[in-house]
Amino acid sequence: MDATKVIIDTVDRYRQRRTAPLVLELDLTEGLTQGPPADPLSAILSMRRTSLADVLSGLKRGGKDPRVKALVVKIGTQPLGLAMVQELRQAVTRFRAAGKLTIAFAETFGEFGAGTVPYYLASAFERVYLQPSGDVGLTGVAMEQRFLRGALGKLGVEYQIGQRHEYKTAANTFTQDHMTDAHRESMGRITESVTEQVIAGVAEGRGLDPAKVRELIDRGPFIGAEAVEAGLVDRLAYRDEVYDEVKQAVGDDSLLLYVGRYAKNLIARKLPHPGEQTVALVHGTGAIRLGRSGRSPLGGGSAMGSDTVCAALRAARRDDNVKAVVFRVDSPGGSYVASDAIWREVVLTRKAGKPIVISMGDLAASGGYMVSMAADAIVAQPGTLTGSIGVFGGKAVIGGLLEKLGVSSETVGEGANAGMFSPTNAFSEAQWARVNAWLDRVYDDFVNKVAEGRGLPRERAHELAKGRVWTGADARERGLVDELGGLEDALALARSKARLAADAPVRTYPRLSPLERLRPAESSEDKSAALAQVRLEAWGPIAHLATELGLPSYGPLMLPGGWTIR
């Protein structure tokens, strides 16, 4: 009898898991990954983190699944970029429009600190709950720039840097002691555009007048009870109370399931059949460099290697089953030469008759825009930071610092300019002329390719360039971006351009079997040539700072400073 009861209970539990109502769950306390891991180290570090693509796919499918009744999201303190937040808001809004219950819960939106972007995400949900001890840091958007010229001057360090043009402000940190007019204008418009987007989103989500939201921003941050009174939060509640309310709304027999797991179950059930027409998805994340993609085990983030991305685009282009390509770009830029190599593969993919659509993440600026501009279409979020079509270059001159430290230096060389890139001495007049000739060449090439790719007169492309950073919303108004939306919108556009079914499957490229991952590549045309690698980089977690200080650099097409809006 006992054995029979065990069998019956097991069958009942199995039946419940197959038929019970589902509540999808998403925990954002550890953030989201942009795409599949690019190298073994990334795979380990992201092992327990959900990918954005899985969340978007899961919510899209869940909106049509009658078993799925609700979505509960815990919004944590881990920063999410603005464009990623807008992508999540868009997915939640569509899920909510399908008649599903959506609940956002946070222990705090900034512990009496800044929390504008996390709250902006929460405002897309039908109900917003806050732990009684929590706060709502709805305080607006600010971008701060520090200038090191005075401190470096005291140390005996000078910078010789040229830029094209006045909005390419990367060098200003070291060559100025205040914002130039162009610098202030660019950053001012970005904060204004982002604030407009936040106000519109909060007003729509919470049913408030935009003028009222603007007033609330100027009054923030809010203690929990004040946030309830202002209509920003529905109720103060602990996690157990929130989940009890969900159970009451959808049924005590409902089951919780992480949206990432739900998406993977669906993907496992719907892998492309042999010979089935697909859309290829290629990811390019991080600073752009020559060589393979990868990251340092010492930290410093991932990098987009031209060899890896070019090989992935070639593999997708040559696969007869691939009818369109979506290239997901999330990068502040980097090497001009590496960016140009990737640009060429985008051009060749388009010439091969396969539509290629760019999906921009939080950043697709400078070199990140260069790799995007030749595509059939560019899709960006309103809060994506893009453009920065310009270049800078030069060096730090540390001869004065070495002298103060009692360090002497002598050089022996052949060739008038053999030592021109040494940081010990300044450029000569002739050497400085060579630097400026190079800057002019890079800028002209960049702008000419923008004009060609975007179908703009060269003079108009120059007006939009000059190194200026735009939000996705402003870039679309100026013809640098085609549509506002996220990854799912880009995939839909690619399917449409290739005349594929609306549910045509997506495959990440390069697709490599375990055997292909283990064996060495036979040639640069081999798919396994696209594998990323772990690279030991001396600067580790301070690699970005080292770049800004003129130490080993990713390259001249780099968006300056920390531009991610969180």
Coordinates of C-alpha atoms in Angstrom, one line a residue:
M1 CA 0.0 0.0 0.0
D2 CA 2.8 2.4 0.9
A3 CA 4.5 1.8 -2.5
T4 CA 1.2 2.4 -4.3
K5 CA 0.7 5.7 -2.4
V6 CA 4.2 6.8 -3.4
I7 CA 3.6 6.0 -7.0
I8 CA 0.2 7.9 -7.0
D9 CA 1.8 10.9 -5.2
T10 CA 4.6 11.0 -7.8
V11 CA 2.1 10.8 -10.7
D12 CA 0.0 13.6 -9.1
R13 CA 3.1 15.8 -8.7
Y14 CA 4.1 15.2 -12.3
R15 CA 0.6 15.9 -13.5
Q16 CA 0.6 19.1 -11.5
R17 CA 3.9 20.3 -13.0
R18 CA 2.4 19.7 -16.5
T19 CA -1.0 21.3 -15.9
A20 CA -0.9 23.7 -12.9
P21 CA -0.9 27.5 -13.5
L22 CA 2.5 29.0 -13.8
V23 CA 3.9 32.1 -12.2
L24 CA 7.0 33.2 -13.9
E25 CA 9.7 34.6 -11.7
L26 CA 12.7 36.8 -12.4
D27 CA 15.4 37.8 -9.9
L28 CA 17.5 40.8 -11.0
T29 CA 19.6 41.0 -7.9
E30 CA 22.6 39.7 -9.9
G31 CA 21.8 41.5 -13.1
L32 CA 21.5 39.9 -16.6
T33 CA 24.1 38.8 -19.1
Q34 CA 23.8 40.3 -22.6
G35 CA 24.3 37.0 -24.5
P36 CA 25.9 33.6 -24.4
P37 CA 29.3 33.5 -22.8
A38 CA 32.1 34.3 -25.2
D39 CA 34.9 32.3 -23.5
P40 CA 35.4 29.7 -20.8
L41 CA 35.9 32.2 -18.0
S42 CA 32.7 34.1 -19.0
A43 CA 30.9 30.8 -19.0
I44 CA 32.0 30.1 -15.4
L45 CA 31.2 33.7 -14.2
S46 CA 27.8 33.7 -15.8
M47 CA 26.8 30.1 -14.9
R48 CA 24.0 31.1 -12.6
R49 CA 23.0 34.4 -14.3
T50 CA 20.1 34.7 -16.7
S51 CA 20.6 36.1 -20.1
L52 CA 18.6 39.0 -21.4
A53 CA 17.7 37.0 -24.6
D54 CA 16.2 34.2 -22.5
V55 CA 14.1 36.7 -20.5
L56 CA 12.8 38.4 -23.6
S57 CA 12.0 35.1 -25.3
G58 CA 10.4 33.6 -22.2
L59 CA 8.1 36.7 -21.7
K60 CA 7.1 36.7 -25.4
R61 CA 6.1 33.0 -25.3
G62 CA 4.6 33.3 -21.8
G63 CA 2.3 36.1 -23.0
K64 CA 0.7 33.5 -25.4
D65 CA 0.8 30.5 -23.0
P66 CA -2.6 30.1 -21.2
R67 CA -0.8 28.2 -18.4
V68 CA 1.2 31.3 -17.5
K69 CA -0.8 33.6 -15.2
A70 CA 1.6 36.1 -13.7
L71 CA 5.1 37.5 -13.5
V72 CA 6.9 38.4 -10.3
V73 CA 10.2 40.3 -10.6
K74 CA 12.5 41.2 -7.8
I75 CA 14.4 44.3 -8.6
G76 CA 17.7 44.5 -6.7
T77 CA 20.6 46.9 -6.3
Q78 CA 22.7 45.5 -9.1
P79 CA 22.9 48.3 -11.7
L80 CA 21.2 47.6 -15.0
G81 CA 21.9 49.8 -18.0
L82 CA 19.2 52.1 -19.2
A83 CA 18.7 50.5 -22.6
M84 CA 18.5 47.0 -21.0
V85 CA 15.9 48.4 -18.5
Q86 CA 13.9 49.8 -21.5
E87 CA 14.1 46.4 -23.2
L88 CA 12.7 44.8 -20.1
R89 CA 10.0 47.4 -19.7
Q90 CA 8.9 46.8 -23.3
A91 CA 8.7 43.0 -22.7
V92 CA 6.8 43.5 -19.5
T93 CA 4.3 45.9 -21.1
R94 CA 3.6 43.4 -23.9
F95 CA 3.2 40.6 -21.4
R96 CA 0.9 42.7 -19.3
A97 CA -1.2 43.7 -22.4
A98 CA -1.8 39.9 -22.9
G99 CA -3.9 40.0 -19.7
K100 CA -1.2 38.6 -17.3
L101 CA -0.6 39.9 -13.8
T102 CA 2.7 41.7 -13.4
I103 CA 4.2 42.5 -10.0
A104 CA 7.5 44.2 -9.2
F105 CA 9.0 43.8 -5.7
A106 CA 12.0 45.6 -4.3
E107 CA 13.5 45.7 -0.8
T108 CA 14.5 49.2 -1.8
F109 CA 15.0 51.4 -4.8
G110 CA 18.2 52.9 -3.5
E111 CA 18.7 52.7 0.2
F112 CA 18.0 56.4 0.6
G113 CA 20.2 57.0 -2.4
A114 CA 19.8 57.2 -6.2
G115 CA 17.4 54.7 -7.6
T116 CA 15.8 56.4 -10.6
V117 CA 16.5 53.7 -13.2
P118 CA 15.5 50.7 -11.0
Y119 CA 12.2 52.5 -10.2
Y120 CA 11.7 53.4 -13.8
L121 CA 11.8 49.6 -14.6
A122 CA 9.3 48.9 -11.8
S123 CA 6.8 51.5 -13.1
A124 CA 6.0 49.3 -16.1
F125 CA 4.4 46.7 -13.8
E126 CA 0.7 46.6 -12.8
R127 CA 1.6 46.5 -9.1
V128 CA 4.7 47.8 -7.3
Y129 CA 5.5 46.6 -3.8
L130 CA 8.2 47.9 -1.5
Q131 CA 9.6 46.4 1.7
P132 CA 8.4 48.6 4.6
S133 CA 12.0 49.6 5.4
G134 CA 12.8 50.5 1.8
D135 CA 13.0 53.8 0.0
V136 CA 12.4 55.2 -3.5
G137 CA 15.3 57.1 -4.8
L138 CA 13.5 58.8 -7.7
T139 CA 15.9 61.8 -7.9
G140 CA 16.5 62.4 -11.6
V141 CA 19.5 61.9 -13.9
A142 CA 22.9 63.4 -13.4
M143 CA 26.2 62.9 -15.3
E144 CA 29.4 64.0 -13.6
Q145 CA 32.8 64.6 -15.2
R146 CA 36.1 64.9 -13.3
F147 CA 39.1 66.8 -14.7
L148 CA 42.6 65.8 -13.9
R149 CA 44.6 68.5 -15.6
G150 CA 45.5 70.4 -12.4
A151 CA 46.5 67.3 -10.5
L152 CA 48.5 65.9 -13.4
G153 CA 50.2 69.2 -13.9
K154 CA 51.5 69.2 -10.3
L155 CA 52.9 65.7 -11.0
G156 CA 54.7 66.9 -14.1
V157 CA 52.4 65.0 -16.6
E158 CA 51.2 66.6 -19.7
Y159 CA 49.0 65.3 -22.5
Q160 CA 49.4 65.9 -26.2
I161 CA 46.1 64.7 -27.7
G162 CA 44.2 65.7 -30.9
Q163 CA 40.5 65.1 -31.4
R164 CA 38.0 65.2 -34.3
H165 CA 36.0 67.2 -33.4
E166 CA 34.8 69.4 -30.6
Y167 CA 32.3 66.9 -29.2
K168 CA 35.0 64.1 -29.0
T169 CA 35.6 64.9 -25.4
A170 CA 37.7 61.9 -24.3
A171 CA 40.8 64.0 -24.0
N172 CA 39.1 66.8 -22.0
T173 CA 39.5 64.8 -18.7
F174 CA 43.3 65.4 -19.1
T175 CA 43.6 68.6 -21.1
Q176 CA 40.9 70.8 -19.5
D177 CA 39.9 71.8 -16.0
H178 CA 36.3 72.4 -16.8
M179 CA 33.6 71.5 -19.4
T180 CA 33.9 73.1 -22.8
D181 CA 30.7 74.5 -24.3
A182 CA 30.4 71.6 -26.7
H183 CA 31.0 69.1 -23.8
R184 CA 28.4 70.7 -21.7
E185 CA 25.9 70.9 -24.6
S186 CA 26.3 67.2 -25.4
M187 CA 26.0 65.9 -21.8
G188 CA 23.2 68.3 -21.1
R189 CA 21.1 67.1 -24.0
I190 CA 21.7 63.4 -23.0
T191 CA 20.5 64.0 -19.4
E192 CA 17.5 66.0 -20.8
S193 CA 16.6 63.3 -23.2
V194 CA 16.9 60.5 -20.6
T195 CA 14.9 62.5 -18.1
E196 CA 12.1 63.0 -20.7
Q197 CA 12.0 59.2 -21.3
V198 CA 11.9 58.4 -17.5
I199 CA 9.1 60.9 -16.9
A200 CA 7.0 59.6 -19.8
G201 CA 7.5 56.0 -18.7
V202 CA 6.7 56.6 -15.0
A203 CA 3.7 58.8 -15.9
E204 CA 2.2 56.1 -18.2
G205 CA 3.0 53.2 -16.0
R206 CA 1.6 54.8 -12.8
G207 CA -1.2 56.7 -14.4
L208 CA 0.2 60.1 -13.3
D209 CA 0.4 63.4 -15.1
P210 CA 3.9 64.0 -16.6
A211 CA 4.1 67.4 -14.8
K212 CA 3.3 65.6 -11.5
V213 CA 6.2 63.1 -12.1
R214 CA 8.5 66.0 -12.8
E215 CA 7.5 67.5 -9.5
L216 CA 8.0 64.2 -7.7
I217 CA 11.5 63.9 -9.1
D218 CA 12.4 67.3 -7.7
R219 CA 11.0 66.2 -4.3
G220 CA 12.8 62.8 -4.2
P221 CA 14.1 60.6 -2.6
F222 CA 11.1 59.2 -0.8
I223 CA 10.7 57.2 2.4
G224 CA 8.5 54.2 1.8
A225 CA 5.3 55.6 3.3
E226 CA 5.8 58.9 1.3
A227 CA 6.2 56.8 -1.9
V228 CA 2.8 55.1 -1.2
E229 CA 1.2 58.5 -0.6
A230 CA 2.6 59.9 -3.8
G231 CA 1.3 57.0 -5.9
L232 CA 4.7 55.7 -6.8
V233 CA 4.2 52.4 -4.9
D234 CA 1.0 50.4 -4.3
R235 CA 1.8 48.9 -1.0
L236 CA 4.5 48.3 1.6
A237 CA 5.0 44.5 2.0
Y238 CA 7.6 41.9 2.7
R239 CA 8.4 39.2 0.2
D240 CA 6.2 36.6 1.9
E241 CA 3.2 38.9 1.8
V242 CA 3.8 39.7 -1.9
Y243 CA 4.0 36.0 -2.8
D244 CA 0.9 35.2 -0.7
E245 CA -1.0 37.8 -2.7
V246 CA 0.1 36.3 -6.0
K247 CA -1.1 32.9 -4.8
Q248 CA -4.5 34.4 -3.9
A249 CA -4.7 36.0 -7.4
V250 CA -3.8 33.0 -9.5
G251 CA -4.6 30.0 -7.3
D252 CA -2.9 28.1 -4.5
D253 CA -2.0 25.3 -6.9
S254 CA 0.2 27.5 -9.0
L255 CA 3.8 26.8 -9.5
L256 CA 6.8 29.2 -9.5
L257 CA 9.2 28.9 -12.4
Y258 CA 12.1 31.2 -13.3
V259 CA 11.5 32.8 -16.7
G260 CA 15.0 31.8 -17.8
R261 CA 14.2 28.1 -17.2
Y262 CA 10.8 28.5 -18.8
A263 CA 12.5 29.9 -21.9
K264 CA 15.2 27.1 -22.1
N265 CA 12.4 24.5 -21.8
L266 CA 10.7 26.1 -24.8
I267 CA 14.0 26.3 -26.8
A268 CA 14.7 22.7 -26.1
R269 CA 11.3 21.7 -27.5
K270 CA 11.8 23.9 -30.6
L271 CA 15.3 23.5 -32.0
P272 CA 15.6 24.1 -35.7
H273 CA 15.1 21.0 -37.9
P274 CA 17.9 20.0 -40.2
G275 CA 17.6 22.3 -43.2
E276 CA 15.2 24.7 -41.6
Q277 CA 15.6 28.4 -42.4
T278 CA 16.8 30.4 -39.5
V279 CA 18.0 33.9 -38.3
A280 CA 21.6 34.0 -37.1
L281 CA 22.3 36.0 -33.9
V282 CA 25.8 37.3 -33.5
H283 CA 26.9 39.1 -30.3
G284 CA 29.6 41.8 -30.1
T285 CA 30.1 42.9 -26.5
G286 CA 32.8 45.1 -24.9
A287 CA 35.6 47.2 -26.1
I288 CA 36.7 46.4 -29.7
R289 CA 40.2 45.1 -30.3
L290 CA 42.2 43.1 -32.8
G291 CA 42.3 39.4 -32.3
R292 CA 39.8 37.2 -30.6
S293 CA 37.0 38.1 -28.2
G294 CA 37.6 37.2 -24.5
R295 CA 38.3 38.7 -21.2
S296 CA 41.1 38.8 -18.6
P297 CA 40.9 36.5 -15.6
L298 CA 42.0 39.6 -13.6
G299 CA 38.8 41.5 -14.4
G300 CA 38.3 44.4 -16.7
G301 CA 35.2 43.1 -18.6
S302 CA 34.8 41.3 -21.9
A303 CA 36.1 42.5 -25.2
M304 CA 34.8 42.2 -28.8
G305 CA 37.6 40.7 -30.9
S306 CA 37.5 41.4 -34.6
D307 CA 38.7 37.9 -35.5
T308 CA 35.9 36.3 -33.5
V309 CA 33.1 38.5 -34.7
C310 CA 34.3 38.5 -38.4
A311 CA 34.5 34.7 -38.3
A312 CA 31.0 34.5 -36.8
L313 CA 29.6 36.8 -39.5
R314 CA 31.3 34.7 -42.2
A315 CA 30.0 31.5 -40.8
A316 CA 26.4 32.9 -40.8
R317 CA 26.8 34.3 -44.3
R318 CA 28.0 31.0 -45.7
D319 CA 25.4 28.9 -44.1
D320 CA 22.6 28.2 -46.6
N321 CA 20.1 27.8 -43.9
V322 CA 20.7 31.3 -42.5
K323 CA 18.5 33.8 -44.4
A324 CA 19.1 36.9 -42.2
V325 CA 21.5 38.0 -39.5
V326 CA 20.9 40.1 -36.3
F327 CA 24.1 41.6 -34.9
R328 CA 23.7 42.6 -31.3
V329 CA 26.2 45.4 -30.5
D330 CA 26.9 46.6 -27.0
S331 CA 30.2 48.4 -27.1
P332 CA 31.8 51.8 -26.4
G333 CA 34.2 51.3 -29.3
G334 CA 37.9 50.8 -29.4
S335 CA 40.4 50.0 -32.2
Y336 CA 39.7 51.8 -35.5
V337 CA 41.4 49.0 -37.5
A338 CA 39.4 46.2 -35.7
S339 CA 36.2 48.2 -36.1
D340 CA 36.9 48.6 -39.8
A341 CA 37.4 44.8 -40.2
I342 CA 34.0 44.1 -38.7
W343 CA 32.4 46.8 -40.8
R344 CA 33.7 45.1 -43.9
E345 CA 32.1 41.8 -42.9
V346 CA 28.8 43.6 -42.3
V347 CA 29.0 45.1 -45.8
L348 CA 29.8 41.6 -47.3
T349 CA 26.9 40.0 -45.5
R350 CA 24.6 42.6 -47.0
K351 CA 26.0 42.2 -50.5
A352 CA 25.5 38.5 -50.2
G353 CA 21.8 39.2 -50.2
K354 CA 21.3 38.3 -46.5
P355 CA 19.5 41.1 -44.6
I356 CA 21.6 42.2 -41.6
V357 CA 19.9 44.1 -38.7
I358 CA 21.7 45.8 -35.8
S359 CA 20.3 45.6 -32.3
M360 CA 22.0 48.1 -30.1
G361 CA 22.3 47.5 -26.3
D362 CA 23.2 50.1 -23.7
L363 CA 26.2 51.4 -25.8
A364 CA 26.9 51.3 -29.5
A365 CA 29.1 54.4 -29.8
S366 CA 32.3 55.4 -31.7
G367 CA 33.7 52.1 -32.9
G368 CA 30.4 50.5 -31.8
Y369 CA 28.6 52.7 -34.3
M370 CA 31.2 52.0 -37.0
V371 CA 30.5 48.3 -36.9
S372 CA 26.8 49.0 -37.1
M373 CA 26.4 51.7 -39.8
A374 CA 26.5 49.6 -42.9
A375 CA 23.6 47.3 -41.9
D376 CA 20.2 47.2 -43.6
A377 CA 18.6 48.6 -40.5
I378 CA 19.6 49.8 -37.0
V379 CA 17.3 49.2 -34.0
A380 CA 18.1 51.0 -30.7
Q381 CA 16.4 51.7 -27.5
P382 CA 15.5 55.4 -26.7
G383 CA 18.2 55.3 -24.0
T384 CA 20.9 53.7 -26.0
L385 CA 24.0 55.9 -26.2
T386 CA 25.3 55.9 -29.8
G387 CA 27.0 58.1 -32.4
S388 CA 30.3 59.5 -31.1
I389 CA 31.4 59.5 -34.7
G390 CA 34.9 60.9 -34.2
V391 CA 38.5 60.0 -33.2
F392 CA 41.2 61.1 -30.8
G393 CA 44.8 60.2 -30.4
G394 CA 48.0 61.3 -28.8
K395 CA 50.0 60.4 -25.7
A396 CA 50.8 61.3 -22.1
V397 CA 54.2 63.0 -21.7
I398 CA 55.7 62.0 -18.4
G399 CA 59.2 63.4 -18.7
G400 CA 58.5 66.0 -16.1
L401 CA 57.2 63.4 -13.6
L402 CA 60.3 61.2 -14.2
E403 CA 62.5 64.2 -13.6
K404 CA 60.8 64.9 -10.3
L405 CA 61.3 61.3 -9.3
G406 CA 64.9 61.5 -10.2
V407 CA 64.5 59.1 -13.1
S408 CA 66.7 59.8 -16.1
S409 CA 66.2 58.4 -19.6
E410 CA 68.2 58.1 -22.8
T411 CA 67.3 56.8 -26.2
V412 CA 69.3 55.3 -29.0
G413 CA 67.6 54.9 -32.3
E414 CA 67.7 55.1 -36.1
G415 CA 65.0 57.0 -37.9
A416 CA 63.9 60.6 -37.3
N417 CA 60.6 59.4 -35.7
A418 CA 61.7 56.1 -34.2
G419 CA 60.9 57.3 -30.7
M420 CA 57.9 59.5 -31.4
F421 CA 55.5 57.4 -29.3
S422 CA 57.8 57.4 -26.3
P423 CA 56.0 59.0 -23.3
T424 CA 59.2 60.6 -22.2
N425 CA 59.3 63.5 -24.6
A426 CA 56.7 65.6 -26.4
F427 CA 56.0 65.3 -30.1
S428 CA 58.1 67.4 -32.4
E429 CA 56.4 69.8 -34.8
A430 CA 56.8 67.3 -37.6
Q431 CA 55.6 64.4 -35.5
W432 CA 52.6 66.3 -34.4
A433 CA 51.8 67.0 -38.1
R434 CA 51.8 63.2 -38.7
V435 CA 49.5 62.6 -35.7
N436 CA 47.0 65.2 -37.1
A437 CA 47.2 63.7 -40.6
W438 CA 46.3 60.3 -39.1
L439 CA 43.4 61.8 -37.2
D440 CA 42.1 63.5 -40.3
R441 CA 42.3 60.3 -42.3
V442 CA 40.5 58.2 -39.7
Y443 CA 37.8 60.9 -39.2
D444 CA 37.2 61.3 -43.0
D445 CA 37.0 57.6 -43.5
F446 CA 34.5 57.2 -40.7
V447 CA 32.3 60.1 -41.8
N448 CA 32.4 59.0 -45.5
K449 CA 31.3 55.5 -44.5
V450 CA 28.5 56.9 -42.3
A451 CA 27.3 58.9 -45.3
E452 CA 27.4 55.9 -47.5
G453 CA 25.8 53.5 -45.1
R454 CA 23.1 55.8 -43.8
G455 CA 22.3 57.4 -47.2
L456 CA 23.2 60.9 -46.0
P457 CA 25.0 63.8 -47.8
R458 CA 28.6 63.9 -46.6
E459 CA 28.1 67.4 -45.0
R460 CA 25.1 66.2 -43.1
A461 CA 27.0 63.2 -41.8
H462 CA 29.8 65.6 -40.6
E463 CA 27.2 67.8 -38.8
L464 CA 25.9 64.7 -36.9
A465 CA 29.4 63.4 -36.2
K466 CA 32.1 65.7 -34.7
G467 CA 32.4 63.1 -31.9
R468 CA 28.9 63.8 -30.4
V469 CA 27.1 61.2 -28.4
W470 CA 23.3 60.9 -29.0
T471 CA 20.6 59.0 -27.2
G472 CA 18.8 56.5 -29.4
A473 CA 15.8 58.7 -29.4
D474 CA 17.7 61.7 -30.7
A475 CA 19.7 59.5 -33.1
R476 CA 16.6 58.2 -34.7
E477 CA 15.3 61.7 -35.3
R478 CA 18.6 62.5 -37.1
G479 CA 18.7 59.4 -39.3
L480 CA 21.5 57.6 -37.5
V481 CA 19.0 54.9 -36.2
D482 CA 16.1 53.5 -38.1
E483 CA 13.7 52.2 -35.4
L484 CA 13.3 52.3 -31.6
G485 CA 13.0 48.9 -30.0
G486 CA 14.9 45.9 -28.6
L487 CA 16.3 42.6 -29.6
E488 CA 12.9 41.0 -30.3
D489 CA 12.0 43.9 -32.6
A490 CA 15.3 43.5 -34.5
L491 CA 14.6 39.7 -34.9
A492 CA 11.1 40.4 -36.2
L493 CA 12.5 43.0 -38.6
A494 CA 15.1 40.5 -39.9
R495 CA 12.5 37.8 -40.4
S496 CA 10.3 40.3 -42.3
K497 CA 13.2 41.4 -44.6
A498 CA 14.1 37.8 -45.3
R499 CA 10.4 36.9 -45.8
L500 CA 10.6 34.2 -43.1
A501 CA 7.7 33.1 -40.8
A502 CA 7.2 35.3 -37.8
D503 CA 8.3 32.4 -35.5
A504 CA 11.3 31.3 -37.6
P505 CA 13.9 30.0 -35.2
V506 CA 17.0 31.9 -34.1
R507 CA 20.5 30.4 -33.8
T508 CA 23.4 32.0 -32.1
Y509 CA 26.6 32.0 -34.2
P510 CA 29.1 30.6 -34.3
R511 CA 27.4 27.2 -33.7
L512 CA 30.1 24.8 -32.6
S513 CA 29.8 21.2 -31.6
P514 CA 31.9 20.0 -28.5
L515 CA 34.3 18.3 -30.9
E516 CA 34.7 21.5 -33.0
R517 CA 35.4 23.4 -29.8
L518 CA 38.2 21.0 -28.8
R519 CA 40.0 20.7 -32.1
P520 CA 42.3 23.4 -33.5
A521 CA 41.0 25.5 -36.4
E522 CA 42.1 24.2 -39.8
S523 CA 42.2 27.8 -41.3
S524 CA 40.9 31.3 -40.7
E525 CA 37.8 30.2 -42.6
D526 CA 37.0 27.4 -40.1
K527 CA 34.1 28.0 -37.7
S528 CA 36.3 27.2 -34.7
A529 CA 38.4 30.3 -35.6
A530 CA 35.6 32.3 -34.0
L531 CA 36.2 30.9 -30.6
A532 CA 37.0 33.5 -27.9
Q533 CA 39.8 33.2 -25.4
V534 CA 40.9 34.1 -22.0
R535 CA 43.7 36.7 -22.2
L536 CA 46.0 37.7 -19.3
E537 CA 46.0 41.5 -19.3
A538 CA 48.3 43.4 -17.0
W539 CA 45.9 46.0 -15.9
G540 CA 43.0 43.6 -14.9
P541 CA 40.1 45.5 -13.3
I542 CA 41.7 48.9 -13.9
A543 CA 42.2 48.3 -17.7
H544 CA 39.8 51.1 -18.5
L545 CA 41.6 53.6 -16.3
A546 CA 44.9 52.5 -17.8
T547 CA 43.5 53.2 -21.2
E548 CA 42.4 56.7 -20.2
L549 CA 45.8 57.4 -18.8
G550 CA 47.4 56.7 -22.1
L551 CA 48.7 53.3 -21.0
P552 CA 48.1 50.2 -23.3
S553 CA 45.0 51.3 -25.2
Y554 CA 42.1 49.6 -26.9
G555 CA 42.2 52.2 -29.6
P556 CA 41.2 55.7 -30.9
L557 CA 37.5 55.1 -31.5
M558 CA 36.6 54.9 -27.8
L559 CA 33.7 56.5 -26.1
P560 CA 35.2 58.5 -23.2
G561 CA 34.6 57.8 -19.5
G562 CA 31.8 55.8 -17.9
W563 CA 28.7 56.6 -20.1
T564 CA 26.3 53.8 -19.0
I565 CA 23.2 55.4 -17.4
R566 CA 22.0 53.4 -14.4

